[in-house]
Amino acid sequence: MFCLKISVFFLLLTRLIFQIESTSTDINGGEKQCYIQDTCEGCLGTNYNCAWCTDKMYEIFPRCLTRNELIQNNCSLENIWENKQEIDVISDEELQDFQNETNRAIQMKPQKIRLKLVKSQTQQLKLTYRPALNNPLDLYYLMDLTWTMRDDKKTLVKLGAKLSQALQNLTGNYRIGFGSFADKPIMPMIMPHAKENPCAAEGHTCEPTYSFRHHLPLTDDVDKFVKSVKKSRVTGNLDNLEGGLDALMQVIVCPDKIGWKEEARKIVVLATDGFMHFAGDGILAGINLQNDRKCHLDELGEYTESLVFDYPSLEETYRELGRRKISVIFAVTENVVQTYQQMSNLMDGISNVEKLSLDSSNILELIRTSYETFLKRVKFIDNSPTFIEIMYETNCGGQLENLKKRNYCTDLKMGKEVEFYINITLKDFPSDGNYKRTIRIEDPGLSEHLQLEIEIQKPCPCDEEEVDSELERQLCTENGVFHCGKCKCNEGWGGALCNCDLSTTNSTVSIEDECRQPFKNPVQLGRICSERGECDCGKCYCFPGYTGNYCECLECLNCDPEIADCFCGKCVCKYGWSGNRCNCKAEVDDKCKTPTGEICSERGECQCGKCLCKDPFVGTFCEIGWENENKLCQYYEPCVKCIILQKLGTYVCENVTDICSNSDKQQFQYSLVTELNDDVARCVIRLINNDDVKCDHIFSYYRPDSSNNYLTIQVNDCTPVNPLVMGGFISLFTFLLGLIVLIIYICCMRAADAREYAKFLEERTHSTLLESPLYENPIREYLVPQLEEDDMTI
């Protein structure tokens, strides 16, 4: 038994020595807390770098250290449990546009990652997205074929030739389908007598009312689509509320009937000019069964259970759209746009609203605009549980200057990559004990996704069975069993090595609680040994630098016992000494006294003749406070006021001697200057002179010791200007200025005239004088030649 006590003593001694070394050498604040932990769970949860040793032959008592420290102290590698994050990219295929050979496009990379998460630690992944070119498009046109939409049907038939070209411009790999809807064929959605011909009131014959009819599966033959639309017939119902959600749900949940392709971008265009019935409206017709979200289309494409199941809710429709990766475009007329916009806001990411003209003539432009909108935006969502936090960061391919916390981007360019940085943090352990999770990160409109296979590191992976052997009991002083690096003590024993006899302690208080400092509230206790020491059998063994029964006090540093007493880490000065270390004689405190006798203006502490001011006070004596409020300025102001008034001859202070002296009757010395230096503290005093003008004067103070006070005063002349003199000066200045301007103007005019005259003279010397044709004689004379006689003979 004696040998056993000796071994326990040496173990405790070794433990304390190691803790001393660790305290002096640790740098990282979190790692310094490792050796305090005495359980595997507490060790791994304290800091990521903390590790736990379960080696039975480990001789150093602190089993919670860093990995390197445990190895240095001969803990075998196979017995070191540590926090270890892991990331393994399983599938990382390169991005590619749609390939006919493989019948697929790759728009996201990587595709699958395996992660191991540690509590309170964050793993970052990079997800790259690029919109693929020529991606397949499945477009299903779901049309309201009630009476008011008859013109829209005709327009759609006329646009058939252009529809092929419009879809070809979007993608070379498209298919189109067609379906129509009206409402539930039952009262009060229709009138019973008009069931076979709901258009009788309009004087026309039309198709009996039906809920939803699937006319054409998805096909790449546009002619078939046009023929199908042309062949369909208009029907009617009673009100302006249609069964669009009934039809939309069947389009979603009947992939085989509709012909949806998994790899295609799936879009439903729902065209209508009316509102929709929602879940609960079926009760009006006695239909109270909740929509079962299953396919009920017969061989002819008719929805057979419209009178059995209620309309689906918007939430049910949204979930099915997201689950099956289908987007919807609400092409609606202006009178119902606002209502459908509110619906679209609740179906964010997978829906869009476009304004449809009264005859649907702009439907091709709406399809193009909406499709491009879906292509140019991406928004990632995930199904992570509450204890796993996933945050997204991106700059949207350079659209933003820096990374922003957002999971979406808009206005993307085709073929351009966008990077998202995904931060995954384990906030807590799962309460159900399931430490493996599968999380999908995806865009609601894409068939692709990133799959995260997550393994959560358990609080402490000590799974070996407890063994009650001689070695395990010796490690715990024969009073317990060693398991997972820790002693599990027998009843009546406690302590890290089960070496504390609980029968000798207060039975109402645990051993650890005896090492906790009690507070005023008896129920509240401090931490074990203030986390500055080790508790052993109810007694604290403090780490270096700490002292006290609970290690609650710092040790006094440089505290001379001849001039001070140490009290819980603070030097309490003996008479005649002051300062933090009591190394200053008390008489030097006179240098911290203001003329009023206050020490540091009662705003700080005097340390060896120098004031250490409390925030926010500043100044030699801590006299300057908020908004430059200054105690000494206020103190010297009466004296300075007397001096200035006497200087200006305004007033003579009879008691200036008393005003300008301190409590010891020492006179203030002062000097008058024209301007103060810029590097001195300034005080401002405002006085009213004989001319009732407020004038600011400036002064500064200097106090080299407790008996001498020096004031430097700048007296300003604020005599007002005589208005008559000022008016005369302004008038004279204005007259002279006008006269100068006039002279300059005249000189400029004369110079201009001289230039013009010189130019005239020069032109005259080179000109030729011509007589005006007005003065020429209008009569002209011509002389006929006289013929000779010979010439007159014939």
PDB file of N, CA and C in Angstrom, residues 701-780:
ATOM      1  N   TYR A 701      -2.206  77.725 -20.678  1.00  0.00           N
ATOM      2  CA  TYR A 701      -1.656  77.643 -19.332  1.00  0.00           C
ATOM      3  C   TYR A 701      -0.491  76.667 -19.309  1.00  0.00           C
ATOM      4  N   TYR A 702       0.395  76.904 -18.356  1.00  0.00           N
ATOM      5  CA  TYR A 702       1.540  76.015 -18.172  1.00  0.00           C
ATOM      6  C   TYR A 702       1.811  75.944 -16.687  1.00  0.00           C
ATOM      7  N   ARG A 703       1.897  74.689 -16.164  1.00  0.00           N
ATOM      8  CA  ARG A 703       2.061  74.510 -14.719  1.00  0.00           C
ATOM      9  C   ARG A 703       3.201  73.543 -14.475  1.00  0.00           C
ATOM     10  N   PRO A 704       4.423  74.011 -14.308  1.00  0.00           N
ATOM     11  CA  PRO A 704       5.567  73.112 -14.126  1.00  0.00           C
ATOM     12  C   PRO A 704       5.571  72.413 -12.771  1.00  0.00           C
ATOM     13  N   ASP A 705       4.963  72.997 -11.761  1.00  0.00           N
ATOM     14  CA  ASP A 705       4.893  72.379 -10.443  1.00  0.00           C
ATOM     15  C   ASP A 705       3.654  72.883  -9.740  1.00  0.00           C
ATOM     16  N   SER A 706       3.492  72.488  -8.485  1.00  0.00           N
ATOM     17  CA  SER A 706       2.265  72.807  -7.764  1.00  0.00           C
ATOM     18  C   SER A 706       2.166  74.266  -7.347  1.00  0.00           C
ATOM     19  N   SER A 707       3.270  75.032  -7.404  1.00  0.00           N
ATOM     20  CA  SER A 707       3.233  76.411  -6.924  1.00  0.00           C
ATOM     21  C   SER A 707       3.277  77.447  -8.028  1.00  0.00           C
ATOM     22  N   ASN A 708       3.694  77.102  -9.220  1.00  0.00           N
ATOM     23  CA  ASN A 708       3.838  78.070 -10.307  1.00  0.00           C
ATOM     24  C   ASN A 708       2.799  77.832 -11.391  1.00  0.00           C
ATOM     25  N   ASN A 709       2.194  78.949 -11.850  1.00  0.00           N
ATOM     26  CA  ASN A 709       1.191  78.907 -12.905  1.00  0.00           C
ATOM     27  C   ASN A 709       1.504  80.014 -13.902  1.00  0.00           C
ATOM     28  N   TYR A 710       1.673  79.649 -15.155  1.00  0.00           N
ATOM     29  CA  TYR A 710       2.012  80.618 -16.202  1.00  0.00           C
ATOM     30  C   TYR A 710       0.871  80.671 -17.210  1.00  0.00           C
ATOM     31  N   LEU A 711       0.435  81.892 -17.496  1.00  0.00           N
ATOM     32  CA  LEU A 711      -0.644  82.084 -18.458  1.00  0.00           C
ATOM     33  C   LEU A 711      -0.127  82.912 -19.631  1.00  0.00           C
ATOM     34  N   THR A 712      -0.472  82.521 -20.837  1.00  0.00           N
ATOM     35  CA  THR A 712      -0.153  83.277 -22.051  1.00  0.00           C
ATOM     36  C   THR A 712      -1.469  83.650 -22.696  1.00  0.00           C
ATOM     37  N   ILE A 713      -1.682  84.988 -22.859  1.00  0.00           N
ATOM     38  CA  ILE A 713      -3.007  85.484 -23.270  1.00  0.00           C
ATOM     39  C   ILE A 713      -2.887  86.215 -24.597  1.00  0.00           C
ATOM     40  N   GLN A 714      -3.771  85.859 -25.532  1.00  0.00           N
ATOM     41  CA  GLN A 714      -3.859  86.562 -26.810  1.00  0.00           C
ATOM     42  C   GLN A 714      -5.137  87.386 -26.800  1.00  0.00           C
ATOM     43  N   VAL A 715      -4.942  88.739 -26.690  1.00  0.00           N
ATOM     44  CA  VAL A 715      -6.079  89.654 -26.647  1.00  0.00           C
ATOM     45  C   VAL A 715      -6.392  90.097 -28.072  1.00  0.00           C
ATOM     46  N   ASN A 716      -7.610  89.871 -28.512  1.00  0.00           N
ATOM     47  CA  ASN A 716      -8.022  90.203 -29.877  1.00  0.00           C
ATOM     48  C   ASN A 716      -8.783  91.520 -29.890  1.00  0.00           C
ATOM     49  N   ASP A 717      -8.576  92.318 -30.939  1.00  0.00           N
ATOM     50  CA  ASP A 717      -9.263  93.602 -31.115  1.00  0.00           C
ATOM     51  C   ASP A 717     -10.507  93.363 -31.946  1.00  0.00           C
ATOM     52  N   CYS A 718     -11.634  93.535 -31.316  1.00  0.00           N
ATOM     53  CA  CYS A 718     -12.902  93.281 -32.012  1.00  0.00           C
ATOM     54  C   CYS A 718     -13.696  94.571 -32.189  1.00  0.00           C
ATOM     55  N   THR A 719     -13.003  95.732 -32.324  1.00  0.00           N
ATOM     56  CA  THR A 719     -13.690  97.004 -32.515  1.00  0.00           C
ATOM     57  C   THR A 719     -14.437  96.987 -33.839  1.00  0.00           C
ATOM     58  N   PRO A 720     -15.720  97.306 -33.849  1.00  0.00           N
ATOM     59  CA  PRO A 720     -16.486  97.245 -35.096  1.00  0.00           C
ATOM     60  C   PRO A 720     -16.072  98.348 -36.067  1.00  0.00           C
ATOM     61  N   VAL A 721     -16.255  98.137 -37.295  1.00  0.00           N
ATOM     62  CA  VAL A 721     -15.911  99.110 -38.336  1.00  0.00           C
ATOM     63  C   VAL A 721     -17.004 100.159 -38.427  1.00  0.00           C
ATOM     64  N   ASN A 722     -16.595 101.484 -38.607  1.00  0.00           N
ATOM     65  CA  ASN A 722     -17.553 102.592 -38.759  1.00  0.00           C
ATOM     66  C   ASN A 722     -18.319 102.404 -40.065  1.00  0.00           C
ATOM     67  N   PRO A 723     -19.633 102.349 -40.005  1.00  0.00           N
ATOM     68  CA  PRO A 723     -20.402 102.105 -41.240  1.00  0.00           C
ATOM     69  C   PRO A 723     -20.264 103.239 -42.254  1.00  0.00           C
ATOM     70  N   LEU A 724     -20.124 104.486 -41.777  1.00  0.00           N
ATOM     71  CA  LEU A 724     -19.992 105.594 -42.725  1.00  0.00           C
ATOM     72  C   LEU A 724     -18.676 105.502 -43.484  1.00  0.00           C
ATOM     73  N   VAL A 725     -17.628 105.175 -42.727  1.00  0.00           N
ATOM     74  CA  VAL A 725     -16.320 105.051 -43.377  1.00  0.00           C
ATOM     75  C   VAL A 725     -16.322 103.877 -44.347  1.00  0.00           C
ATOM     76  N   MET A 726     -16.909 102.793 -43.901  1.00  0.00           N
ATOM     77  CA  MET A 726     -16.964 101.629 -44.772  1.00  0.00           C
ATOM     78  C   MET A 726     -17.789 101.908 -46.021  1.00  0.00           C
ATOM     79  N   GLY A 727     -18.938 102.647 -45.850  1.00  0.00           N
ATOM     80  CA  GLY A 727     -19.769 102.977 -47.005  1.00  0.00           C
ATOM     81  C   GLY A 727     -19.032 103.891 -47.971  1.00  0.00           C
ATOM     82  N   GLY A 728     -18.320 104.885 -47.418  1.00  0.00           N
ATOM     83  CA  GLY A 728     -17.569 105.774 -48.293  1.00  0.00           C
ATOM     84  C   GLY A 728     -16.474 105.034 -49.046  1.00  0.00           C
ATOM     85  N   PHE A 729     -15.800 104.120 -48.332  1.00  0.00           N
ATOM     86  CA  PHE A 729     -14.731 103.359 -48.972  1.00  0.00           C
ATOM     87  C   PHE A 729     -15.278 102.482 -50.104  1.00  0.00           C
ATOM     88  N   ILE A 730     -16.431 101.852 -49.842  1.00  0.00           N
ATOM     89  CA  ILE A 730     -17.021 101.000 -50.868  1.00  0.00           C
ATOM     90  C   ILE A 730     -17.454 101.836 -52.073  1.00  0.00           C
ATOM     91  N   SER A 731     -18.046 103.047 -51.790  1.00  0.00           N
ATOM     92  CA  SER A 731     -18.491 103.908 -52.900  1.00  0.00           C
ATOM     93  C   SER A 731     -17.313 104.372 -53.745  1.00  0.00           C
ATOM     94  N   LEU A 732     -16.236 104.781 -53.062  1.00  0.00           N
ATOM     95  CA  LEU A 732     -15.056 105.243 -53.789  1.00  0.00           C
ATOM     96  C   LEU A 732     -14.455 104.110 -54.608  1.00  0.00           C
ATOM     97  N   PHE A 733     -14.417 102.938 -54.018  1.00  0.00           N
ATOM     98  CA  PHE A 733     -13.851 101.793 -54.728  1.00  0.00           C
ATOM     99  C   PHE A 733     -14.696 101.448 -55.951  1.00  0.00           C
ATOM    100  N   THR A 734     -16.023 101.529 -55.786  1.00  0.00           N
ATOM    101  CA  THR A 734     -16.919 101.232 -56.915  1.00  0.00           C
ATOM    102  C   THR A 734     -16.744 102.261 -58.024  1.00  0.00           C
ATOM    103  N   PHE A 735     -16.634 103.550 -57.640  1.00  0.00           N
ATOM    104  CA  PHE A 735     -16.459 104.607 -58.650  1.00  0.00           C
ATOM    105  C   PHE A 735     -15.154 104.428 -59.427  1.00  0.00           C
ATOM    106  N   LEU A 736     -14.080 104.171 -58.693  1.00  0.00           N
ATOM    107  CA  LEU A 736     -12.793 103.993 -59.367  1.00  0.00           C
ATOM    108  C   LEU A 736     -12.811 102.761 -60.268  1.00  0.00           C
ATOM    109  N   LEU A 737     -13.421 101.707 -59.796  1.00  0.00           N
ATOM    110  CA  LEU A 737     -13.493 100.506 -60.607  1.00  0.00           C
ATOM    111  C   LEU A 737     -14.291 100.747 -61.885  1.00  0.00           C
ATOM    112  N   GLY A 738     -15.427 101.472 -61.777  1.00  0.00           N
ATOM    113  CA  GLY A 738     -16.226 101.795 -62.963  1.00  0.00           C
ATOM    114  C   GLY A 738     -15.477 102.685 -63.935  1.00  0.00           C
ATOM    115  N   LEU A 739     -14.733 103.648 -63.352  1.00  0.00           N
ATOM    116  CA  LEU A 739     -13.967 104.549 -64.205  1.00  0.00           C
ATOM    117  C   LEU A 739     -12.894 103.798 -64.985  1.00  0.00           C
ATOM    118  N   ILE A 740     -12.238 102.890 -64.315  1.00  0.00           N
ATOM    119  CA  ILE A 740     -11.189 102.100 -64.987  1.00  0.00           C
ATOM    120  C   ILE A 740     -11.798 101.241 -66.089  1.00  0.00           C
ATOM    121  N   VAL A 741     -12.938 100.634 -65.800  1.00  0.00           N
ATOM    122  CA  VAL A 741     -13.605  99.809 -66.818  1.00  0.00           C
ATOM    123  C   VAL A 741     -14.014 100.654 -68.016  1.00  0.00           C
ATOM    124  N   LEU A 742     -14.530 101.877 -67.756  1.00  0.00           N
ATOM    125  CA  LEU A 742     -14.950 102.767 -68.846  1.00  0.00           C
ATOM    126  C   LEU A 742     -13.774 103.181 -69.719  1.00  0.00           C
ATOM    127  N   ILE A 743     -12.649 103.508 -69.078  1.00  0.00           N
ATOM    128  CA  ILE A 743     -11.456 103.901 -69.843  1.00  0.00           C
ATOM    129  C   ILE A 743     -10.971 102.749 -70.714  1.00  0.00           C
ATOM    130  N   ILE A 744     -10.966 101.565 -70.133  1.00  0.00           N
ATOM    131  CA  ILE A 744     -10.533 100.402 -70.910  1.00  0.00           C
ATOM    132  C   ILE A 744     -11.463 100.163 -72.095  1.00  0.00           C
ATOM    133  N   TYR A 745     -12.772 100.384 -71.886  1.00  0.00           N
ATOM    134  CA  TYR A 745     -13.737 100.186 -72.971  1.00  0.00           C
ATOM    135  C   TYR A 745     -13.523 101.185 -74.095  1.00  0.00           C
ATOM    136  N   ILE A 746     -13.312 102.462 -73.715  1.00  0.00           N
ATOM    137  CA  ILE A 746     -13.104 103.503 -74.740  1.00  0.00           C
ATOM    138  C   ILE A 746     -11.837 103.221 -75.537  1.00  0.00           C
ATOM    139  N   CYS A 747     -10.792 102.812 -74.832  1.00  0.00           N
ATOM    140  CA  CYS A 747      -9.527 102.513 -75.526  1.00  0.00           C
ATOM    141  C   CYS A 747      -9.717 101.349 -76.498  1.00  0.00           C
ATOM    142  N   CYS A 748     -10.471 100.365 -76.083  1.00  0.00           N
ATOM    143  CA  CYS A 748     -10.708  99.219 -76.966  1.00  0.00           C
ATOM    144  C   CYS A 748     -11.515  99.638 -78.190  1.00  0.00           C
ATOM    145  N   MET A 749     -12.525 100.525 -78.011  1.00  0.00           N
ATOM    146  CA  MET A 749     -13.342 100.973 -79.137  1.00  0.00           C
ATOM    147  C   MET A 749     -12.515 101.779 -80.118  1.00  0.00           C
ATOM    148  N   ARG A 750     -11.679 102.648 -79.591  1.00  0.00           N
ATOM    149  CA  ARG A 750     -10.835 103.480 -80.477  1.00  0.00           C
ATOM    150  C   ARG A 750      -9.847 102.588 -81.254  1.00  0.00           C
ATOM    151  N   ALA A 751      -9.291 101.642 -80.602  1.00  0.00           N
ATOM    152  CA  ALA A 751      -8.364 100.747 -81.280  1.00  0.00           C
ATOM    153  C   ALA A 751      -9.078  99.983 -82.388  1.00  0.00           C
ATOM    154  N   ALA A 752     -10.320  99.552 -82.140  1.00  0.00           N
ATOM    155  CA  ALA A 752     -11.088  98.826 -83.153  1.00  0.00           C
ATOM    156  C   ALA A 752     -11.411  99.736 -84.342  1.00  0.00           C
ATOM    157  N   ASP A 753     -11.767 101.022 -84.057  1.00  0.00           N
ATOM    158  CA  ASP A 753     -12.064 101.970 -85.150  1.00  0.00           C
ATOM    159  C   ASP A 753     -10.833 102.233 -85.996  1.00  0.00           C
ATOM    160  N   ALA A 754      -9.711 102.351 -85.323  1.00  0.00           N
ATOM    161  CA  ALA A 754      -8.467 102.612 -86.069  1.00  0.00           C
ATOM    162  C   ALA A 754      -8.139 101.446 -86.993  1.00  0.00           C
ATOM    163  N   ARG A 755      -8.365 100.206 -86.522  1.00  0.00           N
ATOM    164  CA  ARG A 755      -8.102  99.067 -87.382  1.00  0.00           C
ATOM    165  C   ARG A 755      -9.028  99.043 -88.586  1.00  0.00           C
ATOM    166  N   GLU A 756     -10.302  99.375 -88.388  1.00  0.00           N
ATOM    167  CA  GLU A 756     -11.259  99.370 -89.486  1.00  0.00           C
ATOM    168  C   GLU A 756     -10.930 100.457 -90.520  1.00  0.00           C
ATOM    169  N   TYR A 757     -10.523 101.622 -90.043  1.00  0.00           N
ATOM    170  CA  TYR A 757     -10.201 102.726 -90.969  1.00  0.00           C
ATOM    171  C   TYR A 757      -8.970 102.390 -91.802  1.00  0.00           C
ATOM    172  N   ALA A 758      -7.966 101.788 -91.164  1.00  0.00           N
ATOM    173  CA  ALA A 758      -6.756 101.399 -91.898  1.00  0.00           C
ATOM    174  C   ALA A 758      -7.081 100.355 -92.951  1.00  0.00           C
ATOM    175  N   LYS A 759      -7.967  99.489 -92.631  1.00  0.00           N
ATOM    176  CA  LYS A 759      -8.381  98.458 -93.588  1.00  0.00           C
ATOM    177  C   LYS A 759      -9.086  99.090 -94.782  1.00  0.00           C
ATOM    178  N   PHE A 760      -9.910 100.117 -94.507  1.00  0.00           N
ATOM    179  CA  PHE A 760     -10.642 100.808 -95.578  1.00  0.00           C
ATOM    180  C   PHE A 760      -9.681 101.497 -96.537  1.00  0.00           C
ATOM    181  N   LEU A 761      -8.692 102.161 -95.970  1.00  0.00           N
ATOM    182  CA  LEU A 761      -7.728 102.870 -96.821  1.00  0.00           C
ATOM    183  C   LEU A 761      -6.978 101.892 -97.715  1.00  0.00           C
ATOM    184  N   GLU A 762      -6.614 100.738 -97.135  1.00  0.00           N
ATOM    185  CA  GLU A 762      -5.880  99.765 -97.927  1.00  0.00           C
ATOM    186  C   GLU A 762      -6.729  99.213 -99.070  1.00  0.00           C
ATOM    187  N   GLU A 763      -8.001  98.972 -98.845  1.00  0.00           N
ATOM    188  CA  GLU A 763      -8.880  98.457 -99.893  1.00  0.00           C
ATOM    189  C   GLU A 763      -9.131  99.489-100.972  1.00  0.00           C
ATOM    190  N   ARG A 764      -9.177 100.779-100.585  1.00  0.00           N
ATOM    191  CA  ARG A 764      -9.454 101.821-101.589  1.00  0.00           C
ATOM    192  C   ARG A 764      -8.310 101.976-102.574  1.00  0.00           C
ATOM    193  N   THR A 765      -7.057 101.839-102.083  1.00  0.00           N
ATOM    194  CA  THR A 765      -5.904 101.983-102.964  1.00  0.00           C
ATOM    195  C   THR A 765      -5.845 100.884-104.008  1.00  0.00           C
ATOM    196  N   HIS A 766      -6.395  99.741-103.748  1.00  0.00           N
ATOM    197  CA  HIS A 766      -6.357  98.604-104.677  1.00  0.00           C
ATOM    198  C   HIS A 766      -7.622  98.445-105.488  1.00  0.00           C
ATOM    199  N   SER A 767      -8.621  99.307-105.342  1.00  0.00           N
ATOM    200  CA  SER A 767      -9.902  99.152-106.037  1.00  0.00           C
ATOM    201  C   SER A 767      -9.897  99.905-107.359  1.00  0.00           C
ATOM    202  N   THR A 768     -10.766  99.504-108.365  1.00  0.00           N
ATOM    203  CA  THR A 768     -10.934 100.151-109.684  1.00  0.00           C
ATOM    204  C   THR A 768     -12.308 100.782-109.730  1.00  0.00           C
ATOM    205  N   LEU A 769     -12.349 102.116-110.090  1.00  0.00           N
ATOM    206  CA  LEU A 769     -13.618 102.848-110.088  1.00  0.00           C
ATOM    207  C   LEU A 769     -14.376 102.541-111.369  1.00  0.00           C
ATOM    208  N   LEU A 770     -15.555 102.022-111.331  1.00  0.00           N
ATOM    209  CA  LEU A 770     -16.411 101.693-112.459  1.00  0.00           C
ATOM    210  C   LEU A 770     -17.657 102.559-112.417  1.00  0.00           C
ATOM    211  N   GLU A 771     -18.098 102.941-113.660  1.00  0.00           N
ATOM    212  CA  GLU A 771     -19.304 103.777-113.745  1.00  0.00           C
ATOM    213  C   GLU A 771     -20.536 102.908-113.620  1.00  0.00           C
ATOM    214  N   SER A 772     -21.449 103.321-112.846  1.00  0.00           N
ATOM    215  CA  SER A 772     -22.654 102.532-112.632  1.00  0.00           C
ATOM    216  C   SER A 772     -23.460 102.457-113.907  1.00  0.00           C
ATOM    217  N   PRO A 773     -23.989 101.319-114.296  1.00  0.00           N
ATOM    218  CA  PRO A 773     -24.798 101.176-115.507  1.00  0.00           C
ATOM    219  C   PRO A 773     -26.097 101.961-115.445  1.00  0.00           C
ATOM    220  N   LEU A 774     -26.475 102.462-114.293  1.00  0.00           N
ATOM    221  CA  LEU A 774     -27.693 103.269-114.197  1.00  0.00           C
ATOM    222  C   LEU A 774     -27.544 104.604-114.922  1.00  0.00           C
ATOM    223  N   TYR A 775     -26.315 105.007-115.013  1.00  0.00           N
ATOM    224  CA  TYR A 775     -26.091 106.325-115.630  1.00  0.00           C
ATOM    225  C   TYR A 775     -25.669 106.224-117.105  1.00  0.00           C
ATOM    226  N   GLU A 776     -25.664 105.112-117.734  1.00  0.00           N
ATOM    227  CA  GLU A 776     -25.344 104.951-119.134  1.00  0.00           C
ATOM    228  C   GLU A 776     -26.558 105.315-119.999  1.00  0.00           C
ATOM    229  N   ASN A 777     -26.304 105.860-121.218  1.00  0.00           N
ATOM    230  CA  ASN A 777     -27.369 106.244-122.137  1.00  0.00           C
ATOM    231  C   ASN A 777     -28.002 105.012-122.716  1.00  0.00           C
ATOM    232  N   PRO A 778     -29.331 104.882-122.591  1.00  0.00           N
ATOM    233  CA  PRO A 778     -29.992 103.684-123.067  1.00  0.00           C
ATOM    234  C   PRO A 778     -30.069 103.610-124.593  1.00  0.00           C
ATOM    235  N   ILE A 779     -29.788 104.748-125.325  1.00  0.00           N
ATOM    236  CA  ILE A 779     -29.909 104.765-126.790  1.00  0.00           C
ATOM    237  C   ILE A 779     -28.603 104.301-127.398  1.00  0.00           C
ATOM    238  N   ARG A 780     -28.774 103.359-128.379  1.00  0.00           N
ATOM    239  CA  ARG A 780     -27.603 102.855-129.054  1.00  0.00           C
ATOM    240  C   ARG A 780     -27.677 103.226-130.545  1.00  0.00           C
TER     241      ARG A 780
END
